[in-house]
Every structure is written in C-alpha cells, then in structure tokens.
Amino acid sequence: MLDGRVAVITGAASGMGLATAQTFVEHGAKVVLADIQGERGAAAAARLGDSALFVRADVTSAEQVESLVRVAVDTFGRLDVMVSNAGAAVDLSPIDELTPAGLDRTLALNLQAHVAAHKHSARQFRAQGTPGSIITTGSVAALQAGWNGGAYSMAKAAVLALVRQTAMENRGTGIRSNAILPGAVLTSIITDMFGVSRDREDEFLAGIGDRIGGETLIGRAGLARDIAHAALFLASDLSAWITGVALPVDGGSTAVTKDATVSLITEFATEFHTRS
Ligand SMILES: NC(=O)c1ccc[n+]([C@@H]2O[C@H](COP(=O)([O-])OP(=O)(O)OC[C@H]3O[C@@H](n4cnc5c(N)ncnc54)[C@H](O)[C@@H]3O)[C@@H](O)[C@H]2O)c1
C-alpha cells in the first residue's frame, strides 16, 4: 500500500509510533523514526533494516522537526507522509491549579510540535509538487472531558482546528491533513503516567486491558496496531478523497454516552410506576 513512499514518524520509539513504523515498512515504505528516546528508537530502526533510519529529535524544537524533513529527503529522496504522533500528558493539573508554564509545556509538545510538522512537511510536498498526507495523533480527549488532564485535552482539541485549517489552506494540491483520535490504547504513555517501571509494563497493561475492555463497544482495549492500521489507511491512496477529518479509533468508546443518566431515568420511571 505504500510502495516507494517515504514517511517521517515522530514518537516512533514506542507505542503507536513504533507500530506505525513497522506497519509502514511492511507495506513498502521507507521511514525516518524520530524520538527523544535514543536507545529504544535506534534499536527499533535496526530491527526494521535498510528501510528505516532513526534520528534522535525533540519535536518541541521546530528546528529539529524541520531537520527531520531534510533528513528524509537527503536519505530517501523525497517525503510523502508525515505522522506527527509524539505526545505525552505533561501536566495533569486541574484547571484551577494549572500554571502558565505547565500549559506552555503541554502545548509545546501536544500542539506546537504538530504545527511545525504540518508547516515543514507541507512546504516539502509543495516544493516536490506532489500530493502528501499529514497524519496527527490527536485523542478522544479532544471530544470529551475526563480522559486526561485539562491542558492535554485543550491541546488535543486544538489539533482538530489545525487539521481542518491545513486541509483548507492546501485545497487543490493533493496535500491532505487528518487526525486519528485514539481511545484508551495499551502503551507506555499510561505506564509512564502511573510511574510503572518498564520491566513491569506488560503486567500492568494486561491488568488495565482486563478492566477497561468492557467499556468499549468492541469489547477490548486498544492496541498500538489498531492505530497503525488507521494511519496506514490515511497514508495510502485508499484515503485520497479524505482530508480535514478527525477519525476516532476507540473501539466505539465515544459513540455512546458513559453517563448513567438514561439508566437512572429508566430506573426512576420503573419505581415511579410501581409506586403509583
Ligand atoms: N495510549 C493512549 O491511550 C492514547 C490515547 C489517546 C491519544 N494518545 C496519543 O498517542 C500518541 C502516541 O502515544 P503512545 O500512546 O504511543 O505513547 P508512548 O509513550 O508509547 O509513545 C510516545 C512517544 O513519544 C515520544 N516523545 C515524547 N516527547 C517527545 C518529544 N519532545 N520529542 C520526540 N518524541 C517525544 C516518547 O519518547 C514516546 O516514544 C501521543 O500523541 C498520545 O498523546 C495516546
């Protein structure tokens, strides 16, 4: 599905980014994996062979994001896909305790980095005179409160506007921008949030998977490869007429209300009629 295509994937040392890199290479792409985790990223690229190159980069630096595009072009000759995926909760403070510095740090990673990825990949696509696909990992936290901290949710909500705006500004060029909104997916982002050591990560994630699977309509928690498959579709020509959208990949979590209001009303109505 991606024969001859070249992609940059940020946050590719772990979780969804890593699964996306593996999937893209399986489908014929050349991939630049970028992450701040040097050892994990280098090991991942080595496992993927000649089709992959790891670059240690901090996406909160716009210059480093720009240089990722340059590395892709210098190494593999072009750029076709940008997967702007790196992210983390950063600051979990409730809004009434959130500091300007905490909000800034959260936005630097979860919004500014995506803006830089859009800017530099779209410039490269235009310079090449080719179509291109920009895919951003957002979150269901953009749609509903309660999935993560407020600062993170605000950043993820802003991603929706970034994607639509970019789609509009690139009308008629074949340059597309779409977001994937994952639900709860079993990756290191969760173990990092709860201070779980790497050696006990699998055990912890299996435990969460058992607890939360039933909260989805599909009946299981998300896996990194579920997101990678959505990214493969959005990177490929199969999605050639799709731009400016935000695709929830959440096992159906956001399709239904978690709120118990309707069952409470039903219970009350039953009691009410029994009483009268
Ligand atoms: N796992 C979930 O439940 C979930 C749900 C919704 C959205 N997301 C989003 O999915 C994306 C991928 O997260 P994941 O779940 O695979 O977690 P993960 O922790 O496994 O992967 C995130 C990667 O991003 C990297 N990263 C963090 N800061 C960086 C920086 N400044 N520069 C470069 N790389 C950096 C990390 O080192 C890590 O390898 C994130 O944007 C996250 O917000 C995750």
XYZ file of C-alpha atoms and ligand atoms in Angstrom:
320
model
C 0.000 0.000 0.000
C 2.946 2.369 0.485
C 5.452 1.077 -2.073
C 8.115 3.721 -2.752
C 6.656 6.196 -0.259
C 8.781 7.988 2.317
C 7.455 8.835 5.777
C 8.610 10.662 8.885
C 7.069 9.322 12.098
C 7.577 11.154 15.390
C 7.340 9.372 18.733
C 8.391 6.229 16.872
C 10.471 4.572 19.609
C 7.391 3.263 21.374
C 3.667 2.538 21.235
C 1.608 3.748 18.285
C 4.537 5.437 16.506
C 6.595 2.250 16.635
C 3.668 0.114 15.442
C 3.072 2.604 12.620
C 6.740 2.456 11.562
C 6.608 -1.355 11.490
C 3.348 -1.358 9.519
C 4.582 1.227 7.005
C 7.790 -0.727 6.359
C 5.785 -3.959 5.919
C 3.796 -2.078 3.274
C 6.838 -0.931 1.313
C 7.623 2.500 2.791
C 10.957 3.980 3.821
C 10.668 5.518 7.249
C 12.512 8.073 9.378
C 11.764 7.258 13.002
C 12.151 10.217 15.364
C 12.065 10.222 19.152
C 13.784 11.579 22.251
C 14.372 8.007 23.460
C 17.648 7.332 21.659
C 18.313 3.715 22.623
C 14.783 2.430 22.042
C 14.500 4.327 18.747
C 17.845 3.138 17.400
C 17.033 -0.472 18.328
C 13.634 -0.217 16.612
C 15.158 1.174 13.400
C 17.867 -1.517 13.437
C 15.175 -4.221 13.633
C 13.416 -2.671 10.613
C 16.565 -2.807 8.451
C 17.551 -0.660 5.480
C 14.091 0.840 5.051
C 14.369 2.631 8.390
C 16.551 5.321 9.887
C 16.393 6.598 13.460
C 17.001 10.256 14.283
C 17.094 11.458 17.877
C 14.943 14.578 17.850
C 12.929 16.631 20.304
C 9.779 17.711 18.493
C 9.265 20.676 20.815
C 12.053 22.282 18.766
C 10.655 23.497 15.427
C 14.217 23.433 14.014
C 14.548 19.749 14.861
C 11.201 18.986 13.210
C 12.345 20.854 10.101
C 15.573 18.866 10.076
C 13.618 15.577 10.153
C 12.075 16.516 6.812
C 15.550 17.365 5.479
C 16.943 14.013 6.656
C 14.087 12.133 4.951
C 14.755 13.950 1.672
C 18.568 13.615 1.903
C 18.382 9.908 2.768
C 15.415 8.613 0.815
C 14.979 11.319 -1.844
C 11.529 12.682 -1.005
C 8.724 12.931 1.561
C 5.190 11.602 1.115
C 3.821 11.132 4.618
C 4.270 12.952 7.920
C 2.953 11.157 11.008
C 3.073 13.713 13.804
C 2.493 11.388 16.711
C 4.809 12.182 19.642
C 2.852 13.252 22.694
C 2.501 12.888 26.448
C 0.225 14.101 29.227
C 2.907 16.549 30.531
C 0.788 18.423 33.136
C -2.203 16.766 34.751
C -3.185 19.714 36.989
C -6.857 20.607 37.295
C -7.606 23.925 35.578
C -7.688 25.896 38.841
C -4.124 24.784 39.610
C -2.729 24.892 36.057
C 0.158 27.364 35.727
C 1.020 29.272 32.544
C 4.320 27.344 32.474
C 2.541 23.986 32.759
C 0.153 24.917 29.966
C 3.041 26.146 27.789
C 4.970 22.897 28.232
C 1.879 20.862 27.380
C 1.138 22.931 24.288
C 4.785 22.813 23.156
C 4.608 19.026 22.803
C 0.952 18.430 22.003
C 0.243 21.387 19.706
C 3.313 23.426 18.647
C 5.138 20.275 17.534
C 2.184 19.329 15.319
C 2.109 22.846 13.833
C 5.823 22.539 12.976
C 5.246 19.097 11.437
C 2.410 20.457 9.298
C 4.380 23.505 8.227
C 7.594 21.767 7.201
C 6.023 18.704 5.577
C 3.538 20.791 3.560
C 6.393 23.043 2.375
C 8.299 19.957 1.217
C 5.262 18.497 -0.585
C 4.750 21.829 -2.375
C 8.445 22.027 -3.312
C 8.219 18.496 -4.757
C 4.930 19.340 -6.499
C 3.450 16.092 -5.163
C 0.492 15.151 -3.005
C 1.232 14.320 0.613
C -0.520 13.005 3.680
C -0.128 14.559 7.130
C -1.493 12.432 9.960
C -1.664 13.732 13.522
C -2.319 11.634 16.579
C -4.971 13.531 18.486
C -7.127 11.929 21.173
C -10.708 11.298 22.192
C -9.775 13.812 24.918
C -10.472 16.407 22.189
C -14.134 15.367 22.265
C -14.929 14.577 25.888
C -13.612 15.706 29.278
C -12.359 13.076 31.676
C -9.884 11.143 29.521
C -6.807 13.101 30.615
C -5.676 16.434 32.123
C -7.248 19.704 31.002
C -4.109 21.112 29.371
C -3.668 17.936 27.296
C -7.356 17.935 26.306
C -7.168 21.583 25.204
C -4.089 20.858 23.095
C -5.734 17.817 21.509
C -8.877 19.855 20.773
C -6.745 22.483 19.024
C -5.333 19.732 16.783
C -8.785 19.434 15.192
C -8.630 23.088 14.109
C -5.053 22.660 12.862
C -6.065 19.723 10.676
C -9.099 21.477 9.190
C -7.206 24.717 8.617
C -4.312 22.924 6.901
C -6.712 20.929 4.735
C -8.341 24.194 3.653
C -5.113 26.104 3.040
C -3.860 23.272 0.796
C -7.020 22.864 -1.254
C -6.435 21.642 -4.769
C -2.860 20.472 -4.094
C -3.430 16.857 -3.023
C -1.879 17.729 0.332
C -4.155 16.213 2.954
C -4.288 16.547 6.724
C -6.254 14.232 9.001
C -6.215 13.314 12.682
C -6.602 9.972 14.394
C -8.307 10.175 17.785
C -7.292 7.116 19.798
C -9.293 5.939 22.780
C -7.529 4.098 25.605
C -4.659 2.216 23.967
C -2.269 -0.001 25.927
C 1.075 1.789 25.548
C 3.862 3.284 27.673
C 2.053 6.624 27.907
C -0.220 5.004 30.514
C 2.532 3.265 32.474
C 4.594 6.487 32.434
C 1.624 8.415 33.869
C 1.349 5.959 36.765
C 5.057 5.551 37.478
C 5.243 1.864 36.431
C 8.756 0.601 35.657
C 9.473 -0.751 32.136
C 10.067 -4.282 33.445
C 6.510 -4.428 34.864
C 4.841 -2.600 31.950
C 3.333 -5.679 30.241
C 1.875 -6.926 33.528
C 0.313 -3.508 34.272
C -1.094 -3.058 30.749
C -2.591 -6.577 30.764
C -4.311 -5.720 34.061
C -5.762 -2.488 32.655
C -6.808 -4.264 29.463
C -8.875 -6.737 31.501
C -10.550 -3.916 33.442
C -11.362 -1.476 30.643
C -12.112 -3.731 27.670
C -15.792 -3.874 28.551
C -16.021 -0.064 28.392
C -15.674 -0.216 24.604
C -18.297 -1.446 22.162
C -15.774 -3.830 20.596
C -15.076 -5.415 23.985
C -11.331 -4.920 24.331
C -8.839 -2.142 24.986
C -6.995 -0.604 22.037
C -3.624 -1.860 20.838
C -0.935 0.189 19.131
C -1.507 -1.726 15.896
C -5.167 -0.587 15.796
C -3.877 2.966 15.428
C -1.146 1.908 12.977
C -3.787 0.391 10.689
C -5.765 3.648 10.665
C -2.533 5.530 9.894
C -1.807 3.104 7.028
C -5.202 3.858 5.515
C -4.771 7.640 5.900
C -1.255 7.471 4.436
C -2.316 5.424 1.435
C -4.211 6.343 -1.718
C -7.251 4.496 -0.366
C -8.000 7.689 1.589
C -7.238 10.017 -1.351
C -10.591 11.824 -1.002
C -10.372 12.248 2.778
C -8.990 15.442 4.259
C -9.750 17.658 7.247
C -11.292 14.855 9.294
C -10.747 13.521 12.793
C -11.239 9.762 12.938
C -11.961 8.252 16.354
C -10.232 4.873 16.693
C -11.578 3.985 20.076
C -13.476 0.697 19.923
C -16.665 2.750 19.901
C -15.997 4.440 23.263
C -17.163 7.873 22.135
C -20.120 6.553 20.131
C -22.095 6.080 23.327
C -22.510 8.125 26.467
C -20.770 6.721 29.528
C -23.109 8.834 31.552
C -25.640 6.801 33.507
C -28.386 9.441 33.099
C -30.625 7.390 30.825
C -30.499 4.275 33.007
C -31.128 6.396 36.108
C -34.207 7.916 34.449
C -35.398 4.441 33.397
C -34.887 3.089 36.929
C -36.766 6.050 38.387
C -39.648 5.642 35.883
C -39.980 1.973 36.863
C -40.038 2.893 40.576
C -42.457 5.732 39.861
C -44.954 3.490 38.079
C -44.597 0.772 40.723
C -45.396 3.369 43.423
C -48.478 4.810 41.711
N -2.215 5.456 24.657
C -3.351 6.107 24.735
O -4.275 5.667 25.444
C -3.552 7.368 23.934
C -4.865 7.842 23.787
C -5.084 8.973 23.006
C -4.018 9.607 22.389
N -2.738 9.145 22.561
C -1.674 9.843 21.838
O -0.976 8.911 21.055
C 0.327 9.413 20.742
C 1.348 8.298 20.913
O 1.380 7.911 22.267
P 1.523 6.376 22.729
O 0.272 6.003 23.401
O 2.041 5.545 21.628
O 2.598 6.553 23.906
P 4.154 6.183 24.019
O 4.607 6.830 25.277
O 4.329 4.711 23.874
O 4.804 6.896 22.749
C 5.010 8.283 22.694
C 6.411 8.522 22.188
O 6.596 9.944 22.045
C 7.926 10.228 22.427
N 8.091 11.627 22.788
C 7.614 12.256 23.889
N 8.029 13.536 23.901
C 8.778 13.716 22.787
C 9.489 14.821 22.247
N 9.532 16.001 22.879
N 10.141 14.658 21.066
C 10.135 13.455 20.432
N 9.485 12.374 20.913
C 8.818 12.500 22.073
C 8.182 9.295 23.616
O 9.566 9.137 23.881
C 7.490 8.023 23.151
O 8.395 7.164 22.479
C 0.520 10.627 21.647
O 0.315 11.804 20.882
C -0.593 10.483 22.674
O -0.987 11.730 23.193
C -2.486 8.035 23.322
